[in-house]
PDB file of C-alpha atoms in Angstrom:
ATOM      1  CA  UNK A   1      83.265 178.237  12.703  1.00 47.00           C
ATOM      2  CA  UNK A   2      87.137 180.356  12.978  1.00 48.00           C
ATOM      3  CA  UNK A   3      88.638 178.494  16.326  1.00 42.00           C
ATOM      4  CA  UNK A   4      87.805 182.260  18.028  1.00 41.00           C
ATOM      5  CA  UNK A   5      84.354 182.223  18.526  1.00 41.00           C
ATOM      6  CA  UNK A   6      84.352 178.612  19.442  1.00 39.00           C
ATOM      7  CA  UNK A   7      86.564 179.442  22.289  1.00 39.00           C
ATOM      8  CA  UNK A   8      84.246 182.400  23.666  1.00 40.00           C
ATOM      9  CA  UNK A   9      80.911 179.963  22.784  1.00 40.00           C
ATOM     10  CA  UNK A  10      82.932 177.225  25.131  1.00 41.00           C
ATOM     11  CA  UNK A  11      84.348 180.392  27.794  1.00 42.00           C
ATOM     12  CA  UNK A  12      80.769 181.255  27.717  1.00 42.00           C
ATOM     13  CA  UNK A  13      78.941 177.552  28.929  1.00 40.00           C
ATOM     14  CA  UNK A  14      81.680 176.901  31.364  1.00 40.00           C
ATOM     15  CA  UNK A  15      81.336 180.053  32.678  1.00 40.00           C
ATOM     16  CA  UNK A  16      77.255 179.398  32.792  1.00 39.00           C
ATOM     17  CA  UNK A  17      77.290 175.667  34.108  1.00 40.00           C
ATOM     18  CA  UNK A  18      79.577 177.608  36.871  1.00 40.00           C
ATOM     19  CA  UNK A  19      76.816 180.113  38.125  1.00 46.00           C
ATOM     20  CA  UNK A  20      74.921 177.069  38.468  1.00 44.00           C
ATOM     21  CA  UNK A  21      76.706 174.774  39.907  1.00 47.00           C
ATOM     22  CA  UNK A  22      76.976 177.227  42.441  1.00 56.00           C
ATOM     23  CA  UNK A  23      73.064 177.627  43.164  1.00 61.00           C
ATOM     24  CA  UNK A  24      73.277 173.970  43.408  1.00 60.00           C
ATOM     25  CA  UNK A  25      75.876 173.992  46.021  1.00 59.00           C
ATOM     26  CA  UNK A  26      74.063 176.469  48.125  1.00 65.00           C
ATOM     27  CA  UNK A  27      70.387 174.101  47.871  1.00 65.00           C
ATOM     28  CA  UNK A  28      71.854 171.008  48.893  1.00 64.00           C
ATOM     29  CA  UNK A  29      73.334 173.344  52.006  1.00 62.00           C
ATOM     30  CA  UNK A  30      69.598 174.938  52.454  1.00 63.00           C
ATOM     31  CA  UNK A  31      68.099 171.270  52.984  1.00 62.00           C
ATOM     32  CA  UNK A  32      71.415 169.824  54.910  1.00 59.00           C
ATOM     33  CA  UNK A  33      70.810 172.482  57.792  1.00 55.00           C
ATOM     34  CA  UNK A  34      66.817 172.566  57.188  1.00 54.00           C
ATOM     35  CA  UNK A  35      66.226 169.030  57.485  1.00 48.00           C
ATOM     36  CA  UNK A  36      66.223 166.257  59.513  1.00 46.00           C
ATOM     37  CA  UNK A  37      68.359 163.495  57.412  1.00 42.00           C
ATOM     38  CA  UNK A  38      66.993 159.529  57.177  1.00 38.00           C
ATOM     39  CA  UNK A  39      70.160 157.523  57.576  1.00 39.00           C
ATOM     40  CA  UNK A  40      68.631 153.253  57.094  1.00 39.00           C
ATOM     41  CA  UNK A  41      65.876 152.093  58.779  1.00 34.00           C
ATOM     42  CA  UNK A  42      66.570 152.533  62.533  1.00 38.00           C
ATOM     43  CA  UNK A  43      69.307 155.243  62.691  1.00 38.00           C
ATOM     44  CA  UNK A  44      68.962 159.043  61.662  1.00 41.00           C
ATOM     45  CA  UNK A  45      71.602 161.870  61.826  1.00 47.00           C
ATOM     46  CA  UNK A  46      70.081 165.414  63.387  1.00 56.00           C
ATOM     47  CA  UNK A  47      70.984 167.598  61.180  1.00 59.00           C
ATOM     48  CA  UNK A  48      69.536 170.358  64.162  1.00 68.00           C
ATOM     49  CA  UNK A  49      72.903 169.984  65.559  1.00 80.00           C
ATOM     50  CA  UNK A  50      75.014 171.989  62.424  1.00 81.00           C
ATOM     51  CA  UNK A  51      74.409 175.511  62.273  1.00 82.00           C
ATOM     52  CA  UNK A  52      75.638 177.581  59.370  1.00 78.00           C
ATOM     53  CA  UNK A  53      77.315 180.974  60.313  1.00 81.00           C
ATOM     54  CA  UNK A  54      78.684 183.619  57.917  1.00 82.00           C
ATOM     55  CA  UNK A  55      81.947 185.502  59.216  1.00 81.00           C
ATOM     56  CA  UNK A  56      82.326 189.153  59.031  1.00 82.00           C
ATOM     57  CA  UNK A  57      85.145 190.099  60.703  1.00 85.00           C
ATOM     58  CA  UNK A  58      88.796 189.726  59.756  1.00 87.00           C
ATOM     59  CA  UNK A  59      89.993 188.151  62.429  1.00 86.00           C
ATOM     60  CA  UNK A  60      90.454 184.971  61.832  1.00 87.00           C
ATOM     61  CA  UNK A  61      91.864 185.549  58.628  1.00 87.00           C
ATOM     62  CA  UNK A  62      93.844 183.125  56.457  1.00 87.00           C
ATOM     63  CA  UNK A  63      91.938 181.109  58.110  1.00 84.00           C
ATOM     64  CA  UNK A  64      88.844 182.484  57.348  1.00 82.00           C
ATOM     65  CA  UNK A  65      87.787 184.861  54.915  1.00 85.00           C
ATOM     66  CA  UNK A  66      85.185 187.751  56.354  1.00 86.00           C
ATOM     67  CA  UNK A  67      82.050 186.644  53.895  1.00 84.00           C
ATOM     68  CA  UNK A  68      83.013 182.939  54.394  1.00 84.00           C
ATOM     69  CA  UNK A  69      80.279 180.327  54.988  1.00 83.00           C
ATOM     70  CA  UNK A  70      81.272 177.927  58.195  1.00 81.00           C
ATOM     71  CA  UNK A  71      78.992 174.611  59.308  1.00 83.00           C
ATOM     72  CA  UNK A  72      79.255 174.476  63.140  1.00 84.00           C
ATOM     73  CA  UNK A  73      78.592 170.710  65.031  1.00 83.00           C
ATOM     74  CA  UNK A  74      76.716 172.338  68.193  1.00 82.00           C
ATOM     75  CA  UNK A  75      77.386 168.559  69.572  1.00 83.00           C
ATOM     76  CA  UNK A  76      80.893 168.183  69.313  1.00 84.00           C
ATOM     77  CA  UNK A  77      82.086 169.090  73.223  1.00 85.00           C
ATOM     78  CA  UNK A  78      78.690 167.528  74.513  1.00 84.00           C
ATOM     79  CA  UNK A  79      81.401 164.586  75.233  1.00 85.00           C
ATOM     80  CA  UNK A  80      84.613 166.722  75.261  1.00 89.00           C
ATOM     81  CA  UNK A  81      86.244 169.712  76.028  1.00 92.00           C
ATOM     82  CA  UNK A  82      88.273 171.847  72.935  1.00 92.00           C
ATOM     83  CA  UNK A  83      91.170 170.992  72.450  1.00 93.00           C
ATOM     84  CA  UNK A  84      94.334 173.525  72.317  1.00 94.00           C
ATOM     85  CA  UNK A  85      94.298 175.025  68.374  1.00 92.00           C
ATOM     86  CA  UNK A  86      90.645 174.020  67.531  1.00 92.00           C
ATOM     87  CA  UNK A  87      88.553 176.588  65.848  1.00 91.00           C
ATOM     88  CA  UNK A  88      85.046 177.840  67.928  1.00 92.00           C
ATOM     89  CA  UNK A  89      82.020 179.680  67.908  1.00 91.00           C
ATOM     90  CA  UNK A  90      81.019 181.090  70.907  1.00 91.00           C
ATOM     91  CA  UNK A  91      78.936 183.759  72.831  1.00 91.00           C
ATOM     92  CA  UNK A  92      79.915 186.890  72.301  1.00 88.00           C
ATOM     93  CA  UNK A  93      81.094 187.896  75.551  1.00 86.00           C
ATOM     94  CA  UNK A  94      79.964 192.520  76.233  1.00 87.00           C
ATOM     95  CA  UNK A  95      76.789 191.206  73.609  1.00 87.00           C
ATOM     96  CA  UNK A  96      74.528 187.485  73.631  1.00 87.00           C
ATOM     97  CA  UNK A  97      72.620 187.983  70.711  1.00 88.00           C
ATOM     98  CA  UNK A  98      76.813 187.411  69.450  1.00 88.00           C
ATOM     99  CA  UNK A  99      78.770 185.237  67.927  1.00 89.00           C
ATOM    100  CA  UNK A 100      82.278 185.284  67.447  1.00 90.00           C
ATOM    101  CA  UNK A 101      84.493 182.589  66.197  1.00 92.00           C
ATOM    102  CA  UNK A 102      88.625 182.505  67.427  1.00 93.00           C
ATOM    103  CA  UNK A 103      90.865 179.497  67.678  1.00 94.00           C
ATOM    104  CA  UNK A 104      91.636 177.854  71.435  1.00 96.00           C
ATOM    105  CA  UNK A 105      95.108 178.828  72.361  1.00 96.00           C
ATOM    106  CA  UNK A 106      94.861 178.069  76.230  1.00 95.00           C
ATOM    107  CA  UNK A 107      92.932 175.291  78.553  1.00 95.00           C
ATOM    108  CA  UNK A 108      91.586 174.279  81.711  1.00 94.00           C
ATOM    109  CA  UNK A 109      95.457 175.236  83.792  1.00 95.00           C
ATOM    110  CA  UNK A 110      97.662 176.597  81.346  1.00 96.00           C
ATOM    111  CA  UNK A 111      99.769 179.459  81.262  1.00 97.00           C
ATOM    112  CA  UNK A 112      99.648 182.387  78.847  1.00 96.00           C
ATOM    113  CA  UNK A 113     101.309 184.809  78.017  1.00 95.00           C
ATOM    114  CA  UNK A 114     102.749 187.117  75.236  1.00 93.00           C
ATOM    115  CA  UNK A 115     105.732 188.395  73.815  1.00 93.00           C
ATOM    116  CA  UNK A 116     107.008 190.602  71.475  1.00 90.00           C
ATOM    117  CA  UNK A 117     103.925 188.836  68.966  1.00 90.00           C
ATOM    118  CA  UNK A 118     105.563 185.588  70.500  1.00 92.00           C
ATOM    119  CA  UNK A 119     102.971 183.199  72.510  1.00 94.00           C
ATOM    120  CA  UNK A 120     103.986 181.123  75.234  1.00 97.00           C
ATOM    121  CA  UNK A 121     102.290 178.207  76.467  1.00 96.00           C
ATOM    122  CA  UNK A 122     102.998 176.543  79.884  1.00 96.00           C
ATOM    123  CA  UNK A 123     106.776 178.406  79.165  1.00 95.00           C
ATOM    124  CA  UNK A 124     107.404 177.454  76.148  1.00 96.00           C
ATOM    125  CA  UNK A 125     106.734 179.501  72.674  1.00 96.00           C
ATOM    126  CA  UNK A 126     103.970 178.010  70.966  1.00 95.00           C
ATOM    127  CA  UNK A 127     104.367 177.365  66.658  1.00 92.00           C
ATOM    128  CA  UNK A 128     101.225 178.460  65.030  1.00 92.00           C
ATOM    129  CA  UNK A 129     102.066 178.597  61.253  1.00 91.00           C
ATOM    130  CA  UNK A 130      97.845 179.840  60.883  1.00 89.00           C
ATOM    131  CA  UNK A 131      98.469 182.879  62.245  1.00 88.00           C
ATOM    132  CA  UNK A 132      99.258 186.398  60.568  1.00 86.00           C
ATOM    133  CA  UNK A 133     100.123 189.913  61.738  1.00 86.00           C
ATOM    134  CA  UNK A 134      99.211 192.908  60.130  1.00 86.00           C
ATOM    135  CA  UNK A 135     101.765 195.201  61.913  1.00 83.00           C
ATOM    136  CA  UNK A 136     105.074 193.179  62.288  1.00 73.00           C
ATOM    137  CA  UNK A 137     107.436 196.472  62.675  1.00 77.00           C
ATOM    138  CA  UNK A 138     104.702 197.358  65.004  1.00 76.00           C
ATOM    139  CA  UNK A 139     104.500 196.053  68.251  1.00 79.00           C
ATOM    140  CA  UNK A 140     102.266 197.195  71.196  1.00 80.00           C
ATOM    141  CA  UNK A 141     100.621 196.288  74.558  1.00 80.00           C
ATOM    142  CA  UNK A 142      98.589 193.620  73.009  1.00 81.00           C
ATOM    143  CA  UNK A 143     101.256 191.472  71.737  1.00 86.00           C
ATOM    144  CA  UNK A 144     103.179 191.814  75.709  1.00 91.00           C
ATOM    145  CA  UNK A 145     100.352 190.392  77.835  1.00 92.00           C
ATOM    146  CA  UNK A 146     100.052 187.960  80.862  1.00 89.00           C
ATOM    147  CA  UNK A 147     101.160 186.431  81.937  1.00 95.00           C
ATOM    148  CA  UNK A 148      97.802 184.632  82.729  1.00 95.00           C
ATOM    149  CA  UNK A 149      95.930 181.393  84.342  1.00 96.00           C
ATOM    150  CA  UNK A 150      93.303 179.551  82.116  1.00 96.00           C
ATOM    151  CA  UNK A 151      90.668 179.200  84.750  1.00 97.00           C
ATOM    152  CA  UNK A 152      89.696 174.644  84.521  1.00 95.00           C
ATOM    153  CA  UNK A 153      86.636 175.646  82.937  1.00 94.00           C
ATOM    154  CA  UNK A 154      87.842 178.231  81.060  1.00 96.00           C
ATOM    155  CA  UNK A 155      89.395 178.811  77.328  1.00 96.00           C
ATOM    156  CA  UNK A 156      91.875 181.691  76.466  1.00 96.00           C
ATOM    157  CA  UNK A 157      90.896 182.127  72.694  1.00 96.00           C
ATOM    158  CA  UNK A 158      92.942 184.648  70.416  1.00 93.00           C
ATOM    159  CA  UNK A 159      91.738 185.422  66.290  1.00 92.00           C
ATOM    160  CA  UNK A 160      94.451 184.740  63.413  1.00 91.00           C
ATOM    161  CA  UNK A 161      95.198 187.839  62.185  1.00 90.00           C
ATOM    162  CA  UNK A 162      96.242 189.231  65.064  1.00 89.00           C
ATOM    163  CA  UNK A 163      96.488 192.686  65.222  1.00 87.00           C
ATOM    164  CA  UNK A 164      93.046 193.024  64.107  1.00 88.00           C
ATOM    165  CA  UNK A 165      91.671 190.104  66.702  1.00 88.00           C
ATOM    166  CA  UNK A 166      89.943 191.426  69.532  1.00 90.00           C
ATOM    167  CA  UNK A 167      90.298 188.142  71.571  1.00 92.00           C
ATOM    168  CA  UNK A 168      91.198 187.191  75.303  1.00 94.00           C
ATOM    169  CA  UNK A 169      93.641 190.089  75.300  1.00 92.00           C
ATOM    170  CA  UNK A 170      90.713 192.214  75.394  1.00 91.00           C
ATOM    171  CA  UNK A 171      87.695 190.536  77.351  1.00 93.00           C
ATOM    172  CA  UNK A 172      89.440 188.046  78.762  1.00 92.00           C
ATOM    173  CA  UNK A 173      88.735 183.897  79.323  1.00 95.00           C
ATOM    174  CA  UNK A 174      85.826 182.212  77.069  1.00 94.00           C
ATOM    175  CA  UNK A 175      83.791 179.875  80.034  1.00 94.00           C
ATOM    176  CA  UNK A 176      83.447 177.013  78.547  1.00 94.00           C
ATOM    177  CA  UNK A 177      79.488 176.863  78.665  1.00 92.00           C
ATOM    178  CA  UNK A 178      78.685 179.626  76.281  1.00 93.00           C
ATOM    179  CA  UNK A 179      81.297 177.839  73.664  1.00 91.00           C
ATOM    180  CA  UNK A 180      78.485 176.277  70.899  1.00 88.00           C
ATOM    181  CA  UNK A 181      80.404 174.026  68.507  1.00 86.00           C
TER     182      UNK A 181
END
């Protein structure tokens, strides 16, 4: 057997193996998200507190790409409130049958304002290495807003893809009781 034929066979094997690994990962994810997991004799972890979602928008690019699956702990904010920088899933303010995924920018009593694509938190510019602007040279009314004072029981959220995100600049703050994880 020639060297080129051998390489083709090995390449085909790797591709087939890769497909099998992807199917295996999907099966494991389905089992984990739909069945409770027993850990020891007296302890158990209820997997039902986790829920998987598929991203269907580009508002969180580059952090989350359109079509990616994420696993969300629905009890992570049971004993604590979301913090600045957390990525949360919450009930859509204008369509309660849908969920949204955004990053927390401001928490209760924070003052948020936007100026020329920069975000100011309590008067200080914040460094956001995860942010993407698709229209760097164009400044719109979305890039200049506020100041907005966040109520105690609410969050100010924005997408990482700022020029393509429908977020608190449009629909206002998100109530803490609408956060799912």
